[in-house]
């Protein structure tokens, strides 16, 4: 039957191949990543010691790690981390809720969906960070201009993926829901959204990644605080060691987020492979 | 065997689809007036596209008829009813639930059997645990009835197509509907599995005495299972012939070699052959 998803450009197909339900399996990549990092550290150390490059370009890890430890102990770092973390969390929450809501609304009102789809899809390709100056003018130089834009960046993939996932559910699931007397909300929450879950989670992963990129990038350009701001500040004050230490922290946060989301995805009930 | 007004009564049921094509509206079901007595087992056979699924979804209350009416146990159908169980042609087992949770699902939605006492306040619902137990028990009975015992924790992806249809059957039976509507439930399965599951359905019907409407395009399956076969025509979908199956009630697959079975088969096939040809000719009138 015609259960194929209508192709929405930009919406990601979920990465489904999770027959066995072991959340940690497939994270075998983690040790490999650690090995690779250690290797890169050794190369950086040797390179710095042999003066293959100036210490400002890439400081030796033996300088970097103590600096990172010192930074981690400073209250300023925690202020910045807290601010970035709060921005990230708020953007994710707002973006995910808005994206879910819009995705469901477009599914229920296909007419509205068809009207907005081209805009959504083209917004996908627009570097929304460029609207940051406008957000600053409208909202001011504070965390809210960052949160608003990062929320929009999160909401777009969430909307598209939720919508695509809902359109992809086999129609017979909805007839089943009707035949056993599901209410509208039971149909949505107990049948439609679980059936669309692989798409929704794929959208969530994209959305969180976009929120992180957006938040750090906007802090980097114009802000008075935050991890991204610190990277820029230290860069402008020629503190390469401090800058790399902050970059290291941001990378660590993003790796951690990705891992958490991956585990969450694996915890979804299995057996969606058709 | 049945009192008047019980069972399923179709009164001049007609369903049109307004199509944008050149043919004008498609009349999928055209003025069908028939009756299934309570506890009766009727099969509908017809060429594909003749309106079998449409007729069934009207009886199930999932689609409104363009005109005419359906009465089930004396009540006019206006929408889905928990007393009417439906088994769909497509695989409708929910892949994110294991066997037990799939079978429990409609019971949870219906909260059947209802906890009798009213709620006394937030967090204080004396009927809840008892209701959960009853749901679990009912689901287990249905699982055992269809021979799925031991597979309770399995997920649909781990089951064969035949097992998945057993899950769908158990899910439908768990509601203990008095009317069972089955839309080519085994059409996608291999011949052996289909025979096996058909026999199961017949055995279960022998125990529960539900009113069954079984849609199929397999003449042998229709004769083997039912008390009466309705032969349906292609566009407009009407009942061409009603064939009473006068085979022994405790028949098994071996009756296919009896002369009586052959006579019934030939009668239905003669009716269907011209219809199938007509349908084929119409579908292929405008080659793409
Ligand atoms: N939603 C619909 N819109 C338009 N035409 C439909 C729709 N559903 C079914 N039809 C048409 O009605 C006819 C009967 O369909 P159906 O009841 O599914 O047949 P069967 O189950 O016997 O194969 C077919 O010709 C089909 O094209
Ligand atoms: Mg059909």
Coordinates of C-alpha atoms and ligand atoms in Angstrom, one line a residue:
Chain A
X1 CA 0.0 0.0 0.0
X2 CA 1.0 3.6 -0.1
X3 CA 2.8 3.7 3.2
X4 CA 5.9 5.3 1.8
X5 CA 6.9 8.6 3.4
X6 CA 6.3 11.6 1.2
X7 CA 9.8 12.8 0.5
X8 CA 10.5 16.0 2.3
X9 CA 13.9 17.3 1.3
X10 CA 16.0 17.9 4.3
X11 CA 14.2 15.5 6.6
X12 CA 16.6 12.8 7.6
X13 CA 15.7 9.2 7.4
X14 CA 16.2 7.7 10.8
X15 CA 19.2 5.5 11.1
X16 CA 17.3 2.3 11.8
X17 CA 19.2 -0.9 12.4
X18 CA 18.8 -1.6 16.0
X19 CA 17.5 -5.1 16.2
X20 CA 19.3 -6.1 19.4
X21 CA 18.4 -4.0 22.4
X22 CA 21.7 -3.3 23.9
X23 CA 22.1 0.4 24.5
X24 CA 25.8 0.2 24.8
X25 CA 26.6 -2.0 21.8
X26 CA 27.9 0.0 18.8
X27 CA 29.5 2.4 21.2
X28 CA 32.6 0.3 20.5
X29 CA 33.5 3.5 18.6
X30 CA 34.2 5.2 21.9
X31 CA 37.5 3.4 22.8
X32 CA 38.6 3.9 19.2
X33 CA 37.9 7.6 19.6
X34 CA 39.9 7.7 22.8
X35 CA 42.9 6.0 21.2
X36 CA 42.7 8.4 18.3
X37 CA 42.7 11.4 20.8
X38 CA 45.6 10.0 22.7
X39 CA 47.5 9.6 19.4
X40 CA 46.7 13.2 18.4
X41 CA 47.9 14.3 21.8
X42 CA 51.2 12.5 21.3
X43 CA 51.7 14.0 17.9
X44 CA 50.9 17.5 19.3
X45 CA 53.3 17.0 22.1
X46 CA 56.1 15.8 19.9
X47 CA 55.4 18.5 17.3
X48 CA 55.5 21.2 19.9
X49 CA 58.7 19.9 21.5
X50 CA 60.4 19.6 18.2
X51 CA 59.2 23.1 17.3
X52 CA 57.5 22.0 14.1
X53 CA 55.1 24.9 14.7
X54 CA 55.0 27.9 16.9
X55 CA 53.6 27.2 20.4
X56 CA 50.8 29.8 19.6
X57 CA 49.5 27.7 16.8
X58 CA 49.0 24.5 18.8
X59 CA 50.3 24.4 22.3
X60 CA 51.7 21.2 23.7
X61 CA 49.2 19.1 25.6
X62 CA 51.5 19.2 28.6
X63 CA 50.9 23.0 28.7
X64 CA 47.3 22.6 27.8
X65 CA 46.1 20.2 30.4
X66 CA 47.3 22.1 33.4
X67 CA 45.8 25.2 31.9
X68 CA 42.6 23.4 31.4
X69 CA 42.6 22.2 35.0
X70 CA 43.3 25.7 36.2
X71 CA 40.5 27.1 34.1
X72 CA 38.1 24.4 35.4
X73 CA 38.9 25.6 38.9
X74 CA 38.1 29.3 38.2
X75 CA 34.6 30.7 39.0
X76 CA 34.7 32.6 35.7
X77 CA 34.7 29.3 33.8
X78 CA 31.7 28.0 35.7
X79 CA 29.8 31.2 35.1
X80 CA 30.4 30.9 31.4
X81 CA 29.7 27.2 31.3
X82 CA 26.5 27.8 33.2
X83 CA 25.4 30.5 30.9
X84 CA 26.1 28.4 27.8
X85 CA 24.6 25.4 29.3
X86 CA 21.4 27.3 30.2
X87 CA 21.2 28.8 26.7
X88 CA 21.6 25.3 25.2
X89 CA 19.1 23.7 27.5
X90 CA 16.5 26.4 27.0
X91 CA 17.0 26.4 23.2
X92 CA 16.6 22.6 23.1
X93 CA 13.5 22.6 25.2
X94 CA 11.8 25.4 23.3
X95 CA 12.9 24.2 20.0
X96 CA 11.9 20.6 20.6
X97 CA 8.5 21.5 22.0
X98 CA 7.8 24.0 19.1
X99 CA 9.1 21.5 16.6
X100 CA 6.9 18.6 17.9
X101 CA 3.9 20.9 18.0
X102 CA 4.4 22.3 14.5
X103 CA 5.1 18.8 13.1
X104 CA 1.9 17.5 14.6
X105 CA -0.1 20.6 13.5
X106 CA 1.2 20.2 9.9
X107 CA 0.2 16.6 9.9
X108 CA -3.3 17.3 11.1
X109 CA -3.7 20.2 8.7
X110 CA -1.9 19.1 5.5
X111 CA -3.0 22.3 3.8
X112 CA -1.0 24.4 6.3
X113 CA 1.9 22.0 6.0
X114 CA 2.0 22.4 2.2
X115 CA 2.1 26.1 2.5
X116 CA 5.0 26.2 5.0
X117 CA 7.0 23.3 3.8
X118 CA 9.0 25.2 1.2
X119 CA 10.0 27.9 3.7
X120 CA 11.0 25.3 6.3
X121 CA 13.0 23.4 3.8
X122 CA 14.8 26.5 2.5
X123 CA 15.4 27.7 6.1
X124 CA 17.3 24.4 6.5
X125 CA 20.0 25.7 4.2
X126 CA 20.1 29.3 5.5
X127 CA 22.8 29.9 8.1
X128 CA 20.4 31.3 10.7
X129 CA 23.3 32.7 12.6
X130 CA 23.3 35.5 10.1
X131 CA 20.0 36.7 11.7
X132 CA 21.8 37.2 15.0
X133 CA 22.3 41.0 14.4
X134 CA 18.6 41.3 13.8
X135 CA 17.9 39.4 16.9
X136 CA 20.2 41.7 18.9
X137 CA 18.4 44.7 17.5
X138 CA 15.0 43.2 18.4
X139 CA 15.9 41.6 21.8
X140 CA 19.2 43.2 22.8
X141 CA 22.7 41.8 23.6
X142 CA 21.7 39.2 26.1
X143 CA 21.2 35.5 26.3
X144 CA 17.7 35.7 25.0
X145 CA 18.7 36.7 21.5
X146 CA 20.9 33.6 21.5
X147 CA 18.2 31.4 22.9
X148 CA 15.6 32.6 20.4
X149 CA 17.7 32.0 17.4
X150 CA 19.1 28.7 18.6
X151 CA 15.5 27.6 19.4
X152 CA 14.5 28.3 15.8
X153 CA 17.5 26.3 14.6
X154 CA 16.4 23.4 16.8
X155 CA 12.8 23.6 15.8
X156 CA 13.3 23.3 12.1
X157 CA 14.7 19.8 11.9
X158 CA 12.3 18.8 14.7
X159 CA 9.4 20.0 12.8
X160 CA 10.4 18.5 9.5
X161 CA 11.3 15.1 11.0
X162 CA 8.2 14.9 13.2
X163 CA 6.0 15.7 10.2
X164 CA 7.8 13.3 7.9
X165 CA 7.7 10.6 10.5
X166 CA 3.9 11.1 11.1
X167 CA 3.2 11.0 7.4
X168 CA 5.2 7.7 7.1
X169 CA 3.2 5.7 9.6
X170 CA 1.3 2.9 8.0
X171 CA -2.4 4.1 7.6
X172 CA -3.6 0.8 9.1
X173 CA -2.2 1.9 12.5
X174 CA -4.7 4.8 12.5
X175 CA -7.5 2.6 11.4
X176 CA -6.6 0.2 14.2
X177 CA -6.7 3.2 16.7
X178 CA -10.1 4.2 15.4
X179 CA -11.5 0.7 15.6
X180 CA -10.5 0.2 19.2
X181 CA -11.9 3.5 20.1
X182 CA -8.8 5.6 20.8
X183 CA -9.5 9.3 21.5
X184 CA -7.7 11.9 19.5
X185 CA -5.0 12.3 22.1
X186 CA -4.7 8.5 22.6
X187 CA -4.3 8.2 18.8
X188 CA -1.5 10.8 18.8
X189 CA 0.4 9.8 21.9
X190 CA -0.1 6.1 22.0
X191 CA -0.1 5.2 18.3
X192 CA 1.1 8.0 15.9
X193 CA 4.1 9.5 17.8
X194 CA 5.5 6.1 18.9
X195 CA 5.2 5.0 15.3
X196 CA 7.0 8.1 14.2
X197 CA 9.6 7.9 17.0
X198 CA 12.6 6.9 14.9
X199 CA 12.2 10.0 12.8
X200 CA 11.5 12.2 15.8
X201 CA 14.6 11.0 17.5
X202 CA 16.7 11.6 14.4
X203 CA 15.3 15.2 14.4
X204 CA 16.1 15.5 18.0
X205 CA 19.7 14.6 17.4
X206 CA 20.0 17.1 14.6
X207 CA 18.2 19.8 16.6
X208 CA 20.5 19.4 19.6
X209 CA 23.5 19.6 17.4
X210 CA 22.2 22.8 15.8
X211 CA 21.4 24.3 19.1
X212 CA 25.0 23.7 20.3
X213 CA 26.5 25.1 17.1
X214 CA 24.2 28.1 17.1
X215 CA 24.8 28.9 20.7
X216 CA 28.5 28.8 20.6
X217 CA 28.7 30.6 17.3
X218 CA 26.5 33.4 18.4
X219 CA 28.4 33.8 21.7
X220 CA 31.6 33.8 19.7
X221 CA 30.5 36.8 17.5
X222 CA 28.8 39.1 20.0
X223 CA 28.2 38.4 23.6
X224 CA 29.6 39.3 27.0
X225 CA 29.7 35.8 28.4
X226 CA 29.6 32.2 27.6
X227 CA 32.1 29.6 26.5
X228 CA 32.0 30.8 22.9
X229 CA 32.7 34.3 24.0
X230 CA 35.7 33.2 26.1
X231 CA 37.2 31.4 23.1
X232 CA 37.0 34.7 21.1
X233 CA 38.2 36.8 24.0
X234 CA 41.2 34.6 24.6
X235 CA 41.9 34.5 20.9
X236 CA 41.9 38.2 20.8
X237 CA 44.2 38.5 23.8
X238 CA 46.7 36.0 22.2
X239 CA 46.2 33.4 25.0
X240 CA 46.4 30.3 22.8
X241 CA 46.7 27.9 25.7
X242 CA 43.5 29.3 27.3
X243 CA 41.7 29.3 24.0
X244 CA 42.5 25.7 23.3
X245 CA 41.5 24.7 26.8
X246 CA 38.0 26.2 26.2
X247 CA 37.8 24.6 22.8
X248 CA 38.6 21.3 24.4
X249 CA 35.8 21.8 26.9
X250 CA 33.3 22.6 24.1
X251 CA 34.3 19.6 22.1
X252 CA 34.0 17.4 25.2
X253 CA 30.5 18.8 25.8
X254 CA 29.4 18.1 22.2
X255 CA 30.8 14.5 22.3
X256 CA 29.1 13.9 25.6
X257 CA 25.7 15.2 24.2
X258 CA 26.0 13.0 21.1
X259 CA 26.8 10.0 23.2
X260 CA 23.8 10.7 25.5
X261 CA 21.5 11.1 22.6
X262 CA 22.8 7.9 21.0
X263 CA 22.2 5.9 24.1
X264 CA 18.7 7.4 24.4
X265 CA 18.0 6.4 20.8
X266 CA 19.1 2.8 21.5
X267 CA 16.8 2.7 24.5
X268 CA 13.8 3.1 22.1
X269 CA 11.9 -0.1 21.8
X270 CA 13.4 -2.2 19.1
X271 CA 12.0 -4.0 16.1
X272 CA 11.1 -1.1 13.8
X273 CA 13.1 -2.6 11.0
X274 CA 10.7 -3.7 8.3
Chain B
X1 CA -30.7 -20.3 16.0
X2 CA -30.9 -16.5 16.3
X3 CA -33.6 -14.1 17.4
X4 CA -34.6 -11.5 14.8
X5 CA -32.6 -8.2 14.9
X6 CA -29.4 -9.8 16.2
X7 CA -26.4 -10.4 14.2
X8 CA -25.4 -8.1 11.3
X9 CA -28.0 -6.6 9.1
X10 CA -27.1 -4.7 5.9
X11 CA -29.8 -2.6 4.5
X12 CA -29.2 -1.3 0.9
X13 CA -25.6 -0.2 1.7
X14 CA -24.0 1.9 -1.0
X15 CA -20.6 3.5 -1.0
X16 CA -19.4 5.9 -3.7
X17 CA -15.9 7.4 -4.0
X18 CA -15.8 10.7 -5.7
X19 CA -12.8 10.4 -7.9
X20 CA -11.1 13.0 -9.9
X21 CA -10.6 10.6 -12.8
X22 CA -12.5 10.5 -16.1
X23 CA -14.8 7.7 -15.0
X24 CA -16.7 9.8 -12.5
X25 CA -17.5 8.5 -9.1
X26 CA -16.5 4.9 -8.3
X27 CA -19.3 2.9 -6.9
X28 CA -17.4 0.5 -4.6
X29 CA -20.5 -1.0 -2.9
X30 CA -23.9 -0.9 -4.6
X31 CA -27.0 -1.5 -2.7
X32 CA -26.1 -4.6 -0.6
X33 CA -28.9 -6.0 1.5
X34 CA -27.8 -9.1 3.4
X35 CA -27.9 -10.6 6.9
X36 CA -25.6 -12.6 9.1
X37 CA -27.4 -14.3 11.9
X38 CA -25.9 -14.0 15.3
X39 CA -23.2 -16.6 15.7
X40 CA -23.1 -17.1 11.9
X41 CA -19.9 -17.4 9.9
X42 CA -20.1 -15.7 6.5
X43 CA -17.3 -15.3 4.0
X44 CA -17.2 -12.7 1.2
X45 CA -15.3 -13.6 -1.9
X46 CA -14.7 -11.4 -4.9
X47 CA -12.0 -10.1 -7.3
X48 CA -9.6 -7.7 -5.9
X49 CA -10.8 -4.1 -6.0
X50 CA -14.5 -5.1 -5.9
X51 CA -15.2 -3.4 -2.6
X52 CA -14.8 -6.0 0.0
X53 CA -12.6 -3.9 2.3
X54 CA -14.9 -0.9 1.8
X55 CA -17.9 -3.0 2.8
X56 CA -16.1 -4.3 5.8
X57 CA -15.0 -0.8 6.9
X58 CA -18.6 0.4 6.7
X59 CA -19.7 -2.5 8.9
X60 CA -16.9 -1.7 11.3
X61 CA -18.0 1.9 11.5
X62 CA -14.7 3.2 10.1
X63 CA -16.3 4.7 7.1
X64 CA -19.8 6.1 6.5
X65 CA -22.0 4.6 3.8
X66 CA -23.1 7.0 1.1
X67 CA -26.6 5.6 1.7
X68 CA -28.2 2.7 3.4
X69 CA -27.6 1.4 6.9
X70 CA -25.9 -1.3 9.0
X71 CA -27.4 -2.7 12.2
X72 CA -25.4 -4.8 14.6
X73 CA -27.4 -6.6 17.3
X74 CA -30.3 -4.2 16.7
X75 CA -28.3 -1.0 16.9
X76 CA -27.5 1.2 13.9
X77 CA -23.8 1.6 13.3
X78 CA -22.6 5.2 13.5
X79 CA -19.0 4.6 14.4
X80 CA -16.5 2.1 15.8
X81 CA -17.9 -0.1 18.5
X82 CA -15.9 -2.1 21.0
X83 CA -18.3 -4.9 20.6
X84 CA -17.1 -5.2 17.0
X85 CA -13.6 -6.5 16.5
X86 CA -11.7 -5.8 13.3
X87 CA -8.7 -7.6 11.8
X88 CA -7.0 -5.8 9.0
X89 CA -5.6 -6.9 5.7
X90 CA -2.3 -5.1 6.4
X91 CA 0.1 -6.0 9.2
X92 CA -1.3 -3.9 12.1
X93 CA 0.8 -5.3 15.0
X94 CA 2.6 -2.4 16.6
X95 CA 6.3 -2.9 16.2
X96 CA 7.3 -1.1 19.4
X97 CA 5.2 -3.3 21.6
X98 CA 5.9 -6.9 22.5
X99 CA 3.2 -9.6 22.0
X100 CA 1.7 -9.1 25.4
X101 CA 1.6 -5.3 25.2
X102 CA 0.1 -5.5 21.7
X103 CA -2.7 -7.7 23.0
X104 CA -3.3 -5.6 26.1
X105 CA -3.4 -2.4 24.1
X106 CA -7.1 -2.2 23.2
X107 CA -8.0 -3.4 26.7
X108 CA -6.0 -0.6 28.2
X109 CA -7.6 1.9 25.8
X110 CA -11.1 0.6 26.7
X111 CA -10.2 0.1 30.4
X112 CA -12.2 -3.1 30.1
X113 CA -13.5 -4.3 32.4
X114 CA -14.2 -0.9 33.9
X115 CA -13.3 -0.4 37.5
X116 CA -16.7 -0.3 39.0
X117 CA -16.1 2.1 41.8
X118 CA -15.8 5.9 41.3
X119 CA -12.6 7.7 41.9
X120 CA -12.2 8.8 45.4
X121 CA -9.5 11.4 44.8
X122 CA -6.2 11.8 43.2
X123 CA -3.9 8.8 43.8
X124 CA -6.7 6.9 45.4
X125 CA -8.1 4.5 42.8
X126 CA -9.0 1.2 44.4
X127 CA -10.1 -0.3 41.1
X128 CA -6.8 0.3 39.3
X129 CA -4.7 -2.6 40.4
X130 CA -7.6 -5.0 40.0
X131 CA -8.3 -3.6 36.5
X132 CA -4.7 -4.1 35.5
X133 CA -4.8 -7.7 36.8
X134 CA -8.0 -8.4 34.8
X135 CA -6.5 -6.9 31.7
X136 CA -3.4 -9.0 32.1
X137 CA -5.5 -12.1 32.6
X138 CA -7.7 -11.5 29.6
X139 CA -4.7 -10.8 27.4
X140 CA -3.0 -14.0 28.5
X141 CA -6.2 -16.0 27.8
X142 CA -6.3 -14.6 24.2
X143 CA -2.6 -15.3 23.7
X144 CA -3.1 -18.9 24.8
X145 CA -6.2 -19.2 22.7
X146 CA -4.3 -18.4 19.5
X147 CA -1.4 -20.6 20.4
X148 CA 1.1 -17.8 21.2
X149 CA 2.0 -19.0 24.7
X150 CA 5.7 -18.7 25.2
X151 CA 6.1 -15.8 22.8
X152 CA 4.7 -13.2 25.2
X153 CA 7.9 -11.1 25.4
X154 CA 8.8 -11.3 21.7
X155 CA 8.7 -8.3 19.5
X156 CA 6.9 -8.4 16.2
X157 CA 10.2 -8.1 14.3
X158 CA 11.2 -11.4 15.7
X159 CA 8.0 -13.2 14.6
X160 CA 7.0 -14.6 11.2
X161 CA 4.1 -13.1 9.3
X162 CA 1.9 -15.9 10.5
X163 CA 2.8 -15.3 14.1
X164 CA 2.1 -11.6 13.7
X165 CA -1.3 -12.3 12.4
X166 CA -1.9 -14.6 15.4
X167 CA -1.0 -11.6 17.5
X168 CA -3.5 -9.4 15.6
X169 CA -6.1 -12.2 16.1
X170 CA -5.4 -12.4 19.8
X171 CA -5.6 -8.6 20.2
X172 CA -9.0 -8.7 18.5
X173 CA -10.3 -11.6 20.5
X174 CA -9.1 -10.2 23.8
X175 CA -11.8 -7.6 23.6
X176 CA -14.3 -10.4 23.4
X177 CA -16.3 -8.7 20.6
X178 CA -19.6 -10.3 19.7
X179 CA -18.9 -9.6 16.0
X180 CA -15.6 -10.3 14.3
X181 CA -14.8 -8.7 11.0
X182 CA -11.7 -10.1 9.2
X183 CA -10.4 -8.5 6.0
X184 CA -8.2 -11.1 4.2
X185 CA -6.3 -11.6 7.4
X186 CA -4.1 -14.4 6.0
X187 CA -3.8 -13.3 2.4
X188 CA -0.1 -12.4 2.7
X189 CA 0.8 -15.8 4.2
X190 CA 1.9 -19.0 2.5
X191 CA -0.7 -21.7 1.8
X192 CA 0.2 -24.0 4.7
X193 CA 0.2 -21.2 7.3
X194 CA -3.1 -20.0 5.9
X195 CA -4.7 -23.4 6.2
X196 CA -3.4 -23.7 9.7
X197 CA -4.7 -20.3 10.8
X198 CA -8.0 -20.9 9.0
X199 CA -8.5 -24.0 11.1
X200 CA -7.6 -22.0 14.2
X201 CA -10.2 -19.4 13.4
X202 CA -12.8 -22.0 12.8
X203 CA -11.9 -23.8 16.1
X204 CA -12.0 -20.5 18.1
X205 CA -15.3 -19.6 16.5
X206 CA -16.6 -23.1 17.6
X207 CA -15.7 -22.1 21.1
X208 CA -16.8 -18.5 21.2
X209 CA -19.7 -18.5 18.7
X210 CA -19.1 -15.0 17.6
X211 CA -20.7 -13.6 14.5
X212 CA -18.0 -13.6 11.8
X213 CA -17.6 -11.9 8.5
X214 CA -14.5 -13.2 6.8
X215 CA -13.3 -11.5 3.6
X216 CA -11.1 -13.5 1.3
X217 CA -10.3 -13.9 -2.4
X218 CA -9.6 -17.6 -1.9
X219 CA -12.6 -19.7 -2.8
X220 CA -11.4 -22.8 -0.9
X221 CA -10.7 -20.8 2.2
X222 CA -14.2 -19.4 2.1
X223 CA -15.9 -22.8 1.7
X224 CA -13.7 -24.4 4.2
X225 CA -14.4 -21.9 7.0
X226 CA -17.9 -20.6 6.6
X227 CA -21.5 -21.5 6.7
X228 CA -22.4 -19.2 3.9
X229 CA -20.4 -17.5 1.1
X230 CA -21.3 -14.2 -0.5
X231 CA -20.0 -13.8 -4.0
X232 CA -19.3 -10.2 -4.8
X233 CA -19.1 -8.6 -8.3
X234 CA -16.7 -6.0 -9.6
X235 CA -17.8 -2.4 -9.9
X236 CA -20.4 -1.9 -8.9
X237 CA -19.9 -4.2 -5.9
X238 CA -23.0 -6.2 -5.4
X239 CA -23.7 -9.6 -4.0
X240 CA -24.1 -11.9 -7.1
X241 CA -24.8 -15.1 -5.3
X242 CA -25.3 -16.4 -1.8
X243 CA -24.1 -20.0 -1.4
X244 CA -24.9 -22.0 1.7
X245 CA -22.1 -24.3 2.6
X246 CA -23.8 -27.6 3.4
X247 CA -20.7 -29.4 4.5
X248 CA -20.4 -31.1 8.0
X249 CA -19.7 -28.6 10.8
X250 CA -16.7 -30.5 12.0
X251 CA -15.0 -30.5 8.6
X252 CA -11.3 -30.3 8.2
X253 CA -9.0 -29.7 5.2
X254 CA -9.8 -33.1 3.9
X255 CA -13.2 -32.1 2.7
X256 CA -11.6 -30.4 -0.3
X257 CA -11.5 -33.8 -2.0
X258 CA -15.2 -34.4 -1.6
X259 CA -17.6 -34.1 -4.5
X260 CA -19.8 -31.7 -2.6
X261 CA -16.9 -29.3 -2.0
X262 CA -16.0 -29.5 -5.7
X263 CA -19.6 -28.6 -6.6
X264 CA -19.6 -25.6 -4.3
X265 CA -16.2 -24.5 -5.6
X266 CA -17.3 -24.8 -9.2
X267 CA -20.4 -22.8 -8.6
X268 CA -18.5 -20.0 -7.0
X269 CA -15.8 -20.1 -9.5
X270 CA -18.2 -19.9 -12.4
X271 CA -19.7 -16.8 -10.9
X272 CA -16.3 -15.2 -10.2
X273 CA -14.6 -16.1 -13.4
X274 CA -16.7 -13.7 -15.5
X275 CA -16.3 -11.0 -12.8
X276 CA -12.6 -11.4 -12.5
X277 CA -12.3 -11.1 -16.3
X278 CA -14.5 -8.1 -16.4
X279 CA -12.5 -6.5 -13.6
X280 CA -9.2 -7.3 -15.3
X281 CA -10.5 -5.8 -18.6
X282 CA -11.7 -2.6 -16.8
X283 CA -8.5 -2.1 -14.9
X284 CA -6.5 -2.5 -18.0
X285 CA -8.7 -0.4 -20.3
X286 CA -6.2 2.5 -20.4
X287 CA -2.7 1.1 -20.3
X288 CA -0.3 3.5 -18.6
Ligands
LIG1 N1 -10.3 6.1 -0.3 C1 -10.7 5.7 -1.6 N2 -10.9 6.7 -2.5 C2 -11.2 6.4 -3.8 N3 -11.4 5.1 -4.2 C3 -11.3 4.1 -3.3 C4 -10.9 4.4 -2.0 N4 -10.8 3.2 -1.3 C5 -11.1 2.3 -2.2 N5 -11.4 2.8 -3.4 C6 -11.8 2.1 -4.7 O1 -12.9 1.3 -4.3 C7 -12.8 0.0 -4.9 C8 -13.0 -1.1 -3.9 O2 -11.8 -1.0 -3.0 P1 -11.6 -2.1 -1.9 O3 -12.8 -2.1 -1.0 O4 -10.3 -1.8 -1.2 O5 -11.5 -3.5 -2.7 P2 -11.1 -4.9 -2.2 O6 -10.9 -4.9 -0.7 O7 -12.3 -5.8 -2.6 O8 -9.9 -5.3 -2.9 C9 -11.5 0.0 -5.7 O9 -11.8 0.1 -7.0 C10 -10.7 1.1 -5.1 O10 -10.0 1.7 -6.1
LIG2 MG1 -9.2 -5.3 0.4

